[in-house]
mmCIF file of C-alpha atoms in Angstrom:
data_model
loop_
_atom_site.group_PDB
_atom_site.id
_atom_site.type_symbol
_atom_site.label_atom_id
_atom_site.label_comp_id
_atom_site.label_asym_id
_atom_site.label_seq_id
_atom_site.Cartn_x
_atom_site.Cartn_y
_atom_site.Cartn_z
ATOM 1 C CA MET H 1 -33.844 133.105 266.877
ATOM 2 C CA GLU H 2 -33.686 133.777 270.464
ATOM 3 C CA ASP H 3 -37.317 134.682 270.142
ATOM 4 C CA TYR H 4 -39.328 131.654 268.531
ATOM 5 C CA GLU H 5 -40.833 128.713 270.532
ATOM 6 C CA VAL H 6 -41.163 125.353 269.929
ATOM 7 C CA TYR H 7 -43.362 122.691 271.598
ATOM 8 C CA THR H 8 -43.631 118.893 270.902
ATOM 9 C CA LEU H 9 -46.727 117.266 270.854
ATOM 10 C CA PRO H 10 -46.951 113.166 272.543
ATOM 11 C CA ASN H 11 -46.682 112.229 268.816
ATOM 12 C CA GLY H 12 -43.855 113.746 268.044
ATOM 13 C CA ILE H 13 -45.033 116.693 265.818
ATOM 14 C CA ARG H 14 -43.128 120.086 267.033
ATOM 15 C CA ILE H 15 -45.249 123.428 266.894
ATOM 16 C CA ALA H 16 -42.833 126.329 266.131
ATOM 17 C CA HIS H 17 -43.535 129.759 266.572
ATOM 18 C CA LYS H 18 -42.494 133.476 266.423
ATOM 19 C CA GLN H 19 -44.282 136.202 268.116
ATOM 20 C CA ILE H 20 -44.688 139.134 265.708
ATOM 21 C CA PRO H 21 -45.963 142.368 267.523
ATOM 22 C CA HIS H 22 -46.903 144.433 264.803
ATOM 23 C CA THR H 23 -49.114 142.497 262.307
ATOM 24 C CA GLN H 24 -52.164 141.118 261.656
ATOM 25 C CA ILE H 25 -51.033 138.862 259.188
ATOM 26 C CA ALA H 26 -50.862 134.819 260.303
ATOM 27 C CA HIS H 27 -48.757 132.732 258.402
ATOM 28 C CA CYS H 28 -49.036 128.805 258.911
ATOM 29 C CA GLY H 29 -47.673 125.792 257.540
ATOM 30 C CA ILE H 30 -46.930 122.397 257.868
ATOM 31 C CA MET H 31 -43.491 120.817 256.376
ATOM 32 C CA LEU H 32 -42.459 117.468 256.162
ATOM 33 C CA ASP H 33 -39.436 115.509 255.601
ATOM 34 C CA ILE H 34 -40.340 113.840 252.858
ATOM 35 C CA GLY H 35 -39.545 114.725 249.357
ATOM 36 C CA SER H 36 -38.774 113.694 246.005
ATOM 37 C CA ARG H 37 -35.630 112.050 246.970
ATOM 38 C CA ASP H 38 -37.306 109.249 248.957
ATOM 39 C CA GLU H 39 -39.143 108.214 245.552
ATOM 40 C CA GLN H 40 -37.827 104.597 244.041
ATOM 41 C CA PRO H 41 -37.559 104.677 240.607
ATOM 42 C CA HIS H 42 -40.808 104.143 240.130
ATOM 43 C CA GLN H 43 -42.822 106.539 241.885
ATOM 44 C CA GLN H 44 -40.597 109.517 240.282
ATOM 45 C CA GLY H 45 -42.942 112.622 240.872
ATOM 46 C CA LEU H 46 -45.018 110.939 243.599
ATOM 47 C CA ALA H 47 -44.256 113.476 246.435
ATOM 48 C CA HIS H 48 -45.362 115.879 244.040
ATOM 49 C CA PHE H 49 -48.773 114.176 243.158
ATOM 50 C CA TRP H 50 -49.202 113.784 246.675
ATOM 51 C CA GLU H 51 -48.952 117.750 247.056
ATOM 52 C CA HIS H 52 -51.353 118.690 244.076
ATOM 53 C CA MET H 53 -54.152 115.513 245.760
ATOM 54 C CA ALA H 54 -53.758 117.022 249.383
ATOM 55 C CA PHE H 55 -56.536 119.459 247.772
ATOM 56 C CA LYS H 56 -59.120 116.915 245.957
ATOM 57 C CA GLY H 57 -60.736 115.784 249.014
ATOM 58 C CA THR H 58 -60.993 114.625 253.107
ATOM 59 C CA GLU H 59 -63.079 112.511 254.716
ATOM 60 C CA LYS H 60 -64.918 115.684 255.128
ATOM 61 C CA ARG H 61 -64.664 118.209 252.295
ATOM 62 C CA LYS H 62 -64.873 118.107 248.956
ATOM 63 C CA SER H 63 -62.209 119.871 246.458
ATOM 64 C CA TYR H 64 -64.514 123.261 245.904
ATOM 65 C CA HIS H 65 -64.788 123.284 250.055
ATOM 66 C CA ILE H 66 -61.018 123.346 250.146
ATOM 67 C CA ILE H 67 -59.801 125.617 247.450
ATOM 68 C CA THR H 68 -62.602 127.925 248.720
ATOM 69 C CA ARG H 69 -62.417 128.070 252.792
ATOM 70 C CA LEU H 70 -59.806 130.900 253.322
ATOM 71 C CA GLU H 71 -59.902 132.820 249.980
ATOM 72 C CA THR H 72 -63.638 133.372 251.073
ATOM 73 C CA VAL H 73 -62.027 135.292 253.956
ATOM 74 C CA GLY H 74 -59.068 136.892 251.781
ATOM 75 C CA GLY H 75 -56.710 133.951 252.585
ATOM 76 C CA GLU H 76 -54.010 132.173 250.404
ATOM 77 C CA LEU H 77 -53.526 128.131 250.687
ATOM 78 C CA ASN H 78 -50.432 126.625 249.198
ATOM 79 C CA ALA H 79 -47.776 124.034 249.030
ATOM 80 C CA TYR H 80 -44.685 123.227 247.302
ATOM 81 C CA THR H 81 -42.267 119.691 246.827
ATOM 82 C CA THR H 82 -38.404 119.589 246.645
ATOM 83 C CA LYS H 83 -36.362 117.446 246.929
ATOM 84 C CA GLU H 84 -36.274 116.621 250.817
ATOM 85 C CA LYS H 85 -39.689 118.378 251.665
ATOM 86 C CA VAL H 86 -43.810 118.824 251.430
ATOM 87 C CA CYS H 87 -44.845 121.675 252.533
ATOM 88 C CA PHE H 88 -48.819 122.962 253.305
ATOM 89 C CA HIS H 89 -48.841 126.391 254.093
ATOM 90 C CA ALA H 90 -51.220 129.029 254.800
ATOM 91 C CA SER H 91 -51.556 132.998 255.121
ATOM 92 C CA VAL H 92 -55.003 134.851 256.765
ATOM 93 C CA LEU H 93 -56.062 137.617 258.315
ATOM 94 C CA ASP H 94 -54.758 136.609 262.417
ATOM 95 C CA VAL H 95 -58.466 136.181 263.602
ATOM 96 C CA HIS H 96 -58.713 133.066 261.023
ATOM 97 C CA PHE H 97 -55.682 131.258 262.299
ATOM 98 C CA GLU H 98 -57.435 128.688 263.935
ATOM 99 C CA LYS H 99 -59.502 128.036 260.652
ATOM 100 C CA ALA H 100 -55.938 127.956 258.081
ATOM 101 C CA THR H 101 -55.129 125.628 261.115
ATOM 102 C CA GLU H 102 -57.676 123.006 260.967
ATOM 103 C CA LEU H 103 -57.600 123.266 257.446
ATOM 104 C CA LEU H 104 -53.946 122.368 256.948
ATOM 105 C CA SER H 105 -54.607 119.562 259.803
ATOM 106 C CA ASP H 106 -57.257 118.160 257.463
ATOM 107 C CA ILE H 107 -55.143 117.830 253.837
ATOM 108 C CA THR H 108 -52.528 116.831 255.599
ATOM 109 C CA PHE H 109 -53.616 114.113 257.506
ATOM 110 C CA HIS H 110 -57.043 113.097 256.154
ATOM 111 C CA SER H 111 -56.855 113.196 252.382
ATOM 112 C CA VAL H 112 -58.747 110.315 250.727
ATOM 113 C CA PHE H 113 -57.538 110.743 247.252
ATOM 114 C CA PRO H 114 -60.451 110.529 245.075
ATOM 115 C CA GLU H 115 -60.338 108.077 241.719
ATOM 116 C CA LYS H 116 -62.178 110.735 239.972
ATOM 117 C CA GLN H 117 -59.638 113.286 240.905
ATOM 118 C CA ILE H 118 -56.905 111.257 240.353
ATOM 119 C CA GLU H 119 -57.196 111.347 236.717
ATOM 120 C CA ARG H 120 -58.121 114.725 236.352
ATOM 121 C CA GLU H 121 -54.882 115.226 238.258
ATOM 122 C CA ARG H 122 -53.085 113.794 236.613
ATOM 123 C CA GLY H 123 -53.884 115.555 233.447
ATOM 124 C CA VAL H 124 -52.764 118.805 235.095
ATOM 125 C CA ILE H 125 -49.630 117.435 236.080
ATOM 126 C CA LEU H 126 -49.160 116.357 232.512
ATOM 127 C CA GLU H 127 -49.910 119.535 231.316
ATOM 128 C CA GLU H 128 -47.389 121.584 234.402
ATOM 129 C CA MET H 129 -44.699 119.186 232.700
ATOM 130 C CA ALA H 130 -45.354 120.310 229.543
ATOM 131 C CA MET H 131 -45.349 124.074 230.810
ATOM 132 C CA TYR H 132 -41.704 123.271 231.946
ATOM 133 C CA TYR H 133 -40.378 121.205 229.047
ATOM 134 C CA ASP H 134 -41.728 124.218 226.789
ATOM 135 C CA SER H 135 -39.292 126.666 228.731
ATOM 136 C CA PRO H 136 -35.947 125.672 227.933
ATOM 137 C CA GLU H 137 -34.382 127.500 231.224
ATOM 138 C CA ASP H 138 -36.400 125.675 233.442
ATOM 139 C CA ALA H 139 -35.973 122.607 231.492
ATOM 140 C CA ILE H 140 -31.952 122.782 231.594
ATOM 141 C CA GLN H 141 -32.302 122.787 235.454
ATOM 142 C CA ASP H 142 -33.869 119.411 235.834
ATOM 143 C CA ASP H 143 -32.003 117.954 233.395
ATOM 144 C CA PHE H 144 -28.956 119.014 234.556
ATOM 145 C CA ASP H 145 -29.655 117.526 238.523
ATOM 146 C CA GLU H 146 -29.820 114.199 236.414
ATOM 147 C CA LEU H 147 -26.250 114.828 234.908
ATOM 148 C CA VAL H 148 -24.790 115.764 238.278
ATOM 149 C CA PHE H 149 -26.980 112.843 240.687
ATOM 150 C CA PRO H 150 -27.045 109.967 237.943
ATOM 151 C CA ASN H 151 -28.686 106.892 238.673
ATOM 152 C CA HIS H 152 -30.185 108.563 242.024
ATOM 153 C CA ALA H 153 -33.116 110.177 243.133
ATOM 154 C CA LEU H 154 -31.813 113.520 243.972
ATOM 155 C CA GLY H 155 -30.935 113.644 239.957
ATOM 156 C CA GLY H 156 -34.719 112.632 239.278
ATOM 157 C CA ASN H 157 -37.538 115.077 237.996
ATOM 158 C CA ILE H 158 -39.829 116.357 240.915
ATOM 159 C CA LEU H 159 -42.639 116.735 238.988
ATOM 160 C CA GLY H 160 -42.115 113.027 237.605
ATOM 161 C CA THR H 161 -41.825 111.384 234.139
ATOM 162 C CA THR H 162 -45.080 110.917 231.213
ATOM 163 C CA GLU H 163 -44.565 107.397 232.334
ATOM 164 C CA THR H 164 -45.060 107.443 235.905
ATOM 165 C CA VAL H 165 -47.172 110.176 235.991
ATOM 166 C CA GLY H 166 -49.911 107.957 233.841
ATOM 167 C CA SER H 167 -49.414 105.163 235.981
ATOM 168 C CA PHE H 168 -50.065 106.306 239.449
ATOM 169 C CA ARG H 169 -52.582 105.260 241.961
ATOM 170 C CA ARG H 170 -54.802 105.778 244.941
ATOM 171 C CA GLU H 171 -52.815 102.700 246.494
ATOM 172 C CA ASP H 172 -49.779 103.974 245.129
ATOM 173 C CA LEU H 173 -50.088 107.592 247.109
ATOM 174 C CA GLN H 174 -50.872 105.287 250.207
ATOM 175 C CA ARG H 175 -48.296 103.257 250.341
ATOM 176 C CA PHE H 176 -45.460 105.744 249.873
ATOM 177 C CA ILE H 177 -46.618 108.219 252.203
ATOM 178 C CA LEU H 178 -47.045 105.022 254.642
ATOM 179 C CA GLU H 179 -43.345 104.273 254.198
ATOM 180 C CA ASN H 180 -41.745 107.764 254.462
ATOM 181 C CA TYR H 181 -44.232 109.239 257.091
ATOM 182 C CA ASP H 182 -42.786 110.074 260.448
ATOM 183 C CA THR H 183 -44.328 112.410 263.117
ATOM 184 C CA SER H 184 -41.035 113.009 264.392
ATOM 185 C CA ARG H 185 -40.307 114.832 261.385
ATOM 186 C CA ILE H 186 -43.281 116.894 260.994
ATOM 187 C CA VAL H 187 -43.025 120.384 261.910
ATOM 188 C CA PHE H 188 -46.368 123.151 262.341
ATOM 189 C CA ALA H 189 -44.523 126.236 261.857
ATOM 190 C CA SER H 190 -46.332 130.005 262.612
ATOM 191 C CA VAL H 191 -45.316 133.583 262.596
ATOM 192 C CA SER H 192 -48.119 136.276 263.720
ATOM 193 C CA LYS H 193 -48.553 138.484 266.628
ATOM 194 C CA LEU H 194 -50.652 135.929 268.496
ATOM 195 C CA PRO H 195 -49.067 134.278 272.037
ATOM 196 C CA PHE H 196 -47.397 130.762 272.043
ATOM 197 C CA LYS H 197 -49.699 129.643 274.334
ATOM 198 C CA GLN H 198 -52.772 130.500 272.279
ATOM 199 C CA VAL H 199 -50.764 128.995 268.856
ATOM 200 C CA VAL H 200 -50.174 125.624 270.962
ATOM 201 C CA LYS H 201 -53.854 125.459 271.717
ATOM 202 C CA VAL H 202 -54.982 125.403 268.969
ATOM 203 C CA ALA H 203 -52.267 123.515 267.243
ATOM 204 C CA GLU H 204 -53.043 120.660 269.873
ATOM 205 C CA LYS H 205 -56.919 120.866 269.293
ATOM 206 C CA TYR H 206 -56.354 119.661 265.670
ATOM 207 C CA PHE H 207 -52.842 117.820 265.540
ATOM 208 C CA ARG H 208 -52.648 115.890 269.472
ATOM 209 C CA ASP H 209 -54.984 112.610 268.032
ATOM 210 C CA VAL H 210 -52.758 112.497 264.673
ATOM 211 C CA PRO H 211 -51.394 108.787 265.530
ATOM 212 C CA ALA H 212 -47.724 108.591 265.888
ATOM 213 C CA GLN H 213 -45.729 106.617 263.300
ATOM 214 C CA HIS H 214 -42.065 106.135 262.859
ATOM 215 C CA THR H 215 -40.300 104.946 260.008
ATOM 216 C CA ALA H 216 -36.808 103.222 259.132
ATOM 217 C CA ARG H 217 -36.626 104.929 256.224
ATOM 218 C CA GLN H 218 -32.739 105.573 255.467
ATOM 219 C CA ARG H 219 -31.386 108.125 252.663
ATOM 220 C CA GLN H 220 -28.806 107.138 250.332
ATOM 221 C CA LYS H 221 -26.215 109.530 249.544
ATOM 222 C CA PRO H 222 -25.204 109.770 246.151
ATOM 223 C CA THR H 223 -21.809 108.621 245.330
ATOM 224 C CA ASP H 224 -21.229 107.527 241.510
ATOM 225 C CA TYR H 225 -20.711 111.175 240.618
ATOM 226 C CA LEU H 226 -18.206 111.537 237.222
ATOM 227 C CA PRO H 227 -17.937 115.045 235.395
ATOM 228 C CA ARG H 228 -20.387 115.010 231.801
ATOM 229 C CA GLN H 229 -20.864 116.890 228.934
ATOM 230 C CA THR H 230 -23.936 116.827 227.023
ATOM 231 C CA ARG H 231 -25.026 118.341 224.224
ATOM 232 C CA VAL H 232 -29.060 118.278 223.487
ATOM 233 C CA GLU H 233 -30.624 120.005 220.451
ATOM 234 C CA ARG H 234 -33.949 121.558 220.866
ATOM 235 C CA PRO H 235 -36.738 123.869 219.570
ATOM 236 C CA ILE H 236 -34.960 127.427 220.843
ATOM 237 C CA THR H 237 -33.190 130.027 219.262
ATOM 238 C CA GLN H 238 -31.371 130.738 222.297
ATOM 239 C CA ALA H 239 -28.479 128.715 223.490
ATOM 240 C CA GLN H 240 -29.469 127.635 227.325
ATOM 241 C CA CYS H 241 -26.372 126.108 229.236
ATOM 242 C CA ALA H 242 -25.766 124.515 232.825
ATOM 243 C CA LEU H 243 -22.619 123.741 234.645
ATOM 244 C CA GLY H 244 -21.826 122.699 238.023
ATOM 245 C CA ARG H 245 -21.132 120.047 240.508
ATOM 246 C CA PRO H 246 -21.777 118.391 243.536
ATOM 247 C CA ALA H 247 -20.974 120.431 246.587
ATOM 248 C CA TYR H 248 -21.561 120.365 250.690
ATOM 249 C CA GLY H 249 -24.486 119.309 252.751
ATOM 250 C CA LEU H 250 -26.100 120.938 255.343
ATOM 251 C CA THR H 251 -24.005 119.999 258.175
ATOM 252 C CA ASP H 252 -20.795 120.692 256.716
ATOM 253 C CA SER H 253 -19.022 123.396 258.582
ATOM 254 C CA ARG H 254 -18.166 124.649 254.396
ATOM 255 C CA ARG H 255 -21.287 125.313 253.961
ATOM 256 C CA LEU H 256 -21.511 129.270 255.020
ATOM 257 C CA PRO H 257 -17.926 130.022 253.393
ATOM 258 C CA PHE H 258 -19.161 128.169 250.326
ATOM 259 C CA PHE H 259 -22.355 130.112 249.929
ATOM 260 C CA ILE H 260 -20.607 133.191 250.610
ATOM 261 C CA LEU H 261 -17.958 132.072 247.926
ATOM 262 C CA VAL H 262 -21.114 131.403 245.321
ATOM 263 C CA ASN H 263 -22.814 134.945 246.427
ATOM 264 C CA LEU H 264 -19.800 136.950 245.387
ATOM 265 C CA LEU H 265 -19.340 134.435 241.866
ATOM 266 C CA GLY H 266 -22.835 134.560 240.988
ATOM 267 C CA GLY H 267 -25.169 135.596 243.741
ATOM 268 C CA PRO H 268 -28.423 138.073 242.823
ATOM 269 C CA GLY H 269 -26.705 141.297 242.906
ATOM 270 C CA MET H 270 -25.724 142.974 239.715
ATOM 271 C CA ASN H 271 -22.695 143.373 241.073
ATOM 272 C CA SER H 272 -22.078 139.452 241.278
ATOM 273 C CA ARG H 273 -18.356 138.458 239.462
ATOM 274 C CA LEU H 274 -19.964 136.884 236.499
ATOM 275 C CA ASN H 275 -22.817 139.378 235.773
ATOM 276 C CA LEU H 276 -20.293 141.744 235.421
ATOM 277 C CA ASN H 277 -18.012 139.877 232.826
ATOM 278 C CA LEU H 278 -20.738 138.205 230.978
ATOM 279 C CA ARG H 279 -23.054 140.839 230.956
ATOM 280 C CA GLU H 280 -21.935 144.096 231.926
ATOM 281 C CA LYS H 281 -18.110 143.902 230.253
ATOM 282 C CA TYR H 282 -19.185 141.558 227.446
ATOM 283 C CA GLY H 283 -22.716 141.718 226.659
ATOM 284 C CA LEU H 284 -22.835 137.855 226.566
ATOM 285 C CA VAL H 285 -25.727 137.092 228.934
ATOM 286 C CA TYR H 286 -28.968 138.383 229.729
ATOM 287 C CA SER H 287 -28.806 137.041 233.100
ATOM 288 C CA ILE H 288 -26.479 134.352 234.771
ATOM 289 C CA ASP H 289 -26.971 132.734 237.961
ATOM 290 C CA ALA H 290 -24.783 130.770 240.137
ATOM 291 C CA ASN H 291 -26.731 128.813 242.901
ATOM 292 C CA TYR H 292 -25.452 126.849 245.857
ATOM 293 C CA THR H 293 -28.194 124.062 247.402
ATOM 294 C CA PRO H 294 -27.616 122.200 250.264
ATOM 295 C CA TYR H 295 -28.984 119.042 250.778
ATOM 296 C CA LEU H 296 -28.678 116.261 254.102
ATOM 297 C CA ASP H 297 -25.747 114.684 252.748
ATOM 298 C CA THR H 298 -24.912 116.218 249.354
ATOM 299 C CA GLY H 299 -24.642 119.342 247.602
ATOM 300 C CA PHE H 300 -25.453 120.774 244.327
ATOM 301 C CA LEU H 301 -23.926 123.893 242.499
ATOM 302 C CA GLY H 302 -25.250 125.459 239.271
ATOM 303 C CA ILE H 303 -24.739 128.218 236.739
ATOM 304 C CA TYR H 304 -26.995 129.083 234.475
ATOM 305 C CA PHE H 305 -27.213 131.463 231.279
ATOM 306 C CA GLY H 306 -28.739 131.713 227.780
ATOM 307 C CA THR H 307 -26.661 133.072 225.183
ATOM 308 C CA ASP H 308 -26.256 133.347 221.249
ATOM 309 C CA PRO H 309 -25.222 129.743 219.719
ATOM 310 C CA LYS H 310 -22.383 130.976 218.659
ATOM 311 C CA LYS H 311 -20.830 132.453 221.655
ATOM 312 C CA VAL H 312 -21.527 129.850 224.066
ATOM 313 C CA ASP H 313 -17.797 128.641 224.066
ATOM 314 C CA LYS H 314 -16.524 132.458 224.824
ATOM 315 C CA ALA H 315 -19.357 132.687 227.806
ATOM 316 C CA GLN H 316 -17.841 128.921 228.696
ATOM 317 C CA SER H 317 -14.370 130.355 228.710
ATOM 318 C CA LEU H 318 -15.012 133.454 231.052
ATOM 319 C CA ILE H 319 -16.731 131.585 233.547
ATOM 320 C CA MET H 320 -13.697 129.543 233.953
ATOM 321 C CA LYS H 321 -11.437 132.523 233.974
ATOM 322 C CA GLU H 322 -13.475 133.965 237.068
ATOM 323 C CA LEU H 323 -13.294 130.615 238.465
ATOM 324 C CA LYS H 324 -9.512 130.479 238.366
ATOM 325 C CA ARG H 325 -9.451 134.103 239.252
ATOM 326 C CA LEU H 326 -11.270 132.920 242.717
ATOM 327 C CA ARG H 327 -8.716 130.118 243.042
ATOM 328 C CA GLU H 328 -5.462 132.179 242.005
ATOM 329 C CA GLN H 329 -6.008 135.130 243.949
ATOM 330 C CA PRO H 330 -7.956 135.754 247.289
ATOM 331 C CA LEU H 331 -9.687 138.717 247.936
ATOM 332 C CA THR H 332 -8.420 142.177 249.273
ATOM 333 C CA THR H 333 -9.395 143.339 252.554
ATOM 334 C CA LEU H 334 -11.779 145.814 250.765
ATOM 335 C CA GLN H 335 -13.560 142.684 249.016
ATOM 336 C CA LEU H 336 -14.136 140.772 251.313
ATOM 337 C CA HIS H 337 -16.016 143.137 253.922
ATOM 338 C CA GLN H 338 -18.117 144.153 250.728
ATOM 339 C CA THR H 339 -18.793 140.609 250.024
ATOM 340 C CA LYS H 340 -19.759 140.182 253.737
ATOM 341 C CA GLU H 341 -21.784 143.407 253.999
ATOM 342 C CA GLN H 342 -23.987 142.205 250.468
ATOM 343 C CA LEU H 343 -24.823 138.725 251.808
ATOM 344 C CA ILE H 344 -25.544 140.433 255.979
ATOM 345 C CA GLY H 345 -27.901 142.647 254.041
ATOM 346 C CA GLN H 346 -29.337 140.248 251.643
ATOM 347 C CA LEU H 347 -30.286 138.123 254.831
ATOM 348 C CA ALA H 348 -31.523 140.943 256.900
ATOM 349 C CA MET H 349 -33.999 141.871 254.379
ATOM 350 C CA ALA H 350 -34.930 138.265 253.649
ATOM 351 C CA GLU H 351 -35.757 137.848 257.138
ATOM 352 C CA GLU H 352 -38.458 140.850 256.333
ATOM 353 C CA SER H 353 -40.359 138.524 254.660
ATOM 354 C CA ASN H 354 -42.420 136.763 257.762
ATOM 355 C CA ASN H 355 -43.852 133.782 255.485
ATOM 356 C CA SER H 356 -40.412 132.738 254.642
ATOM 357 C CA PHE H 357 -38.934 133.037 257.941
ATOM 358 C CA MET H 358 -42.156 130.744 258.955
ATOM 359 C CA LEU H 359 -41.270 128.309 256.368
ATOM 360 C CA MET H 360 -37.105 128.802 256.811
ATOM 361 C CA MET H 361 -37.832 128.298 260.433
ATOM 362 C CA ALA H 362 -39.884 124.666 259.472
ATOM 363 C CA LYS H 363 -36.943 123.661 257.276
ATOM 364 C CA SER H 364 -34.398 124.490 259.853
ATOM 365 C CA LEU H 365 -35.909 122.383 262.885
ATOM 366 C CA LEU H 366 -36.138 119.124 260.588
ATOM 367 C CA ASP H 367 -32.674 120.205 258.966
ATOM 368 C CA ILE H 368 -30.728 120.689 261.870
ATOM 369 C CA ASN H 369 -33.131 120.413 265.022
ATOM 370 C CA ARG H 370 -32.361 124.706 265.314
ATOM 371 C CA VAL H 371 -33.106 127.489 264.224
ATOM 372 C CA GLU H 372 -29.709 129.905 263.882
ATOM 373 C CA ALA H 373 -29.936 133.525 265.138
ATOM 374 C CA LEU H 374 -29.247 135.695 262.641
ATOM 375 C CA ASN H 375 -26.996 137.459 264.786
ATOM 376 C CA ASP H 376 -25.040 134.254 265.155
ATOM 377 C CA ILE H 377 -25.095 133.898 261.240
ATOM 378 C CA PHE H 378 -23.877 137.410 260.709
ATOM 379 C CA ASN H 379 -20.598 136.854 263.480
ATOM 380 C CA ASP H 380 -20.003 133.690 261.379
ATOM 381 C CA ILE H 381 -20.008 135.305 257.933
ATOM 382 C CA LYS H 382 -17.636 138.043 259.920
ATOM 383 C CA SER H 383 -15.566 135.691 260.588
ATOM 384 C CA VAL H 384 -14.855 133.897 257.329
ATOM 385 C CA THR H 385 -11.360 134.713 256.138
ATOM 386 C CA ALA H 386 -9.717 135.548 252.641
ATOM 387 C CA GLU H 387 -7.891 132.220 252.834
ATOM 388 C CA GLN H 388 -10.818 129.675 253.691
ATOM 389 C CA LEU H 389 -12.225 131.390 250.821
ATOM 390 C CA GLN H 390 -9.239 130.643 248.691
ATOM 391 C CA THR H 391 -8.787 127.490 249.912
ATOM 392 C CA LEU H 392 -13.079 126.337 249.062
ATOM 393 C CA ALA H 393 -12.443 127.613 245.513
ATOM 394 C CA GLN H 394 -9.676 125.653 245.441
ATOM 395 C CA GLU H 395 -11.353 122.540 246.103
ATOM 396 C CA SER H 396 -14.891 122.970 244.626
ATOM 397 C CA PHE H 397 -14.040 125.562 241.594
ATOM 398 C CA ASP H 398 -11.695 122.540 239.214
ATOM 399 C CA GLU H 399 -13.479 122.772 236.014
ATOM 400 C CA ASN H 400 -12.457 119.480 235.375
ATOM 401 C CA GLN H 401 -14.493 118.356 238.514
ATOM 402 C CA PHE H 402 -17.206 120.668 236.048
ATOM 403 C CA SER H 403 -20.213 118.932 234.224
ATOM 404 C CA PHE H 404 -21.546 120.953 231.300
ATOM 405 C CA LEU H 405 -25.112 120.687 229.737
ATOM 406 C CA THR H 406 -26.089 122.695 226.945
ATOM 407 C CA PHE H 407 -29.294 122.754 224.695
ATOM 408 C CA VAL H 408 -28.128 124.202 221.422
ATOM 409 C CA PRO H 409 -30.867 125.207 218.675
ATOM 410 C CA GLU H 410 -32.224 121.954 215.455
ATOM 411 C CA LYS H 411 -30.539 122.032 212.921
#
């Protein structure tokens, strides 16, 4: 964006801010370039465990004082873990911006991971894992990652396993952070009506004294993909299906055109080709989605749906038909125009959320060292040709390169 500003502290932490004149809410967050893909097999789930434990006690606060500090002034404090990031973020009235910043700094850099709280939170996370396991539409997504990225941390469940979560100790958290923590790979992002100078002044107060630390960590690219088909019996009544394959990484020039293609195939619009065919025309599914997730050095394409067990083959056949159609038939001028306009509208509406923009700004700075201007993205979308999309479909929509995972009811 043309209207965001960045300041780098001596320790390497970057402060990014976008000023929005007409808002009373300040959104801010600390994002670290550490995620579940940085775990060793015996550490699976440790990044997520850290996210939970950050709220359980610091050098000067107990858990109760952390979780109530912003809520008593109507604010929100939250966090999440992905394959490549851990983020702690808050939303408050702008008069409480400094309070939120200080708290985020405290839980990120001064957590003490009390042993008693570790035992409690272990139980909480095991319950979280059980909740996802009991939701087959969620569980299949986690299991499908493992099918596409076998023997690699990208394929592991972010929550971990019952064995690993059951084994974590305080020193495991401290070691994991020490091995992966790099102050030059941390961004504090904010969006509010506050001027940049004020944001920098507050951020300097709470982040300047964080000791600089760097890591020689090198992320390993997945290399051993082979298409696989797996069928699993589960205590369910509806079959759940996932199919997909590895895709393009964050810095690949084909990333944006591929995103356009996947959005056309099975994006959030009710007019996606898969929804029009499988739901509207044949009534086989309640919902069907195609998702593309780019990572640092690879990407992931997944298609998910649930249907009557007797209709799985029919549904998969129709999906293959749509993939073939995109491989063999270039979009008409009108189809291409509508596809582009739809995505441009979706992106413009997504930017209406100041909190979402704040998080996107932090992620973009970590991933590509800049925040792309929305108009530049729009221009890039407009420049994509039907031939480009057809070429990508021919490269990526070969059904022989797809893996399949199906949950079916137990006999």
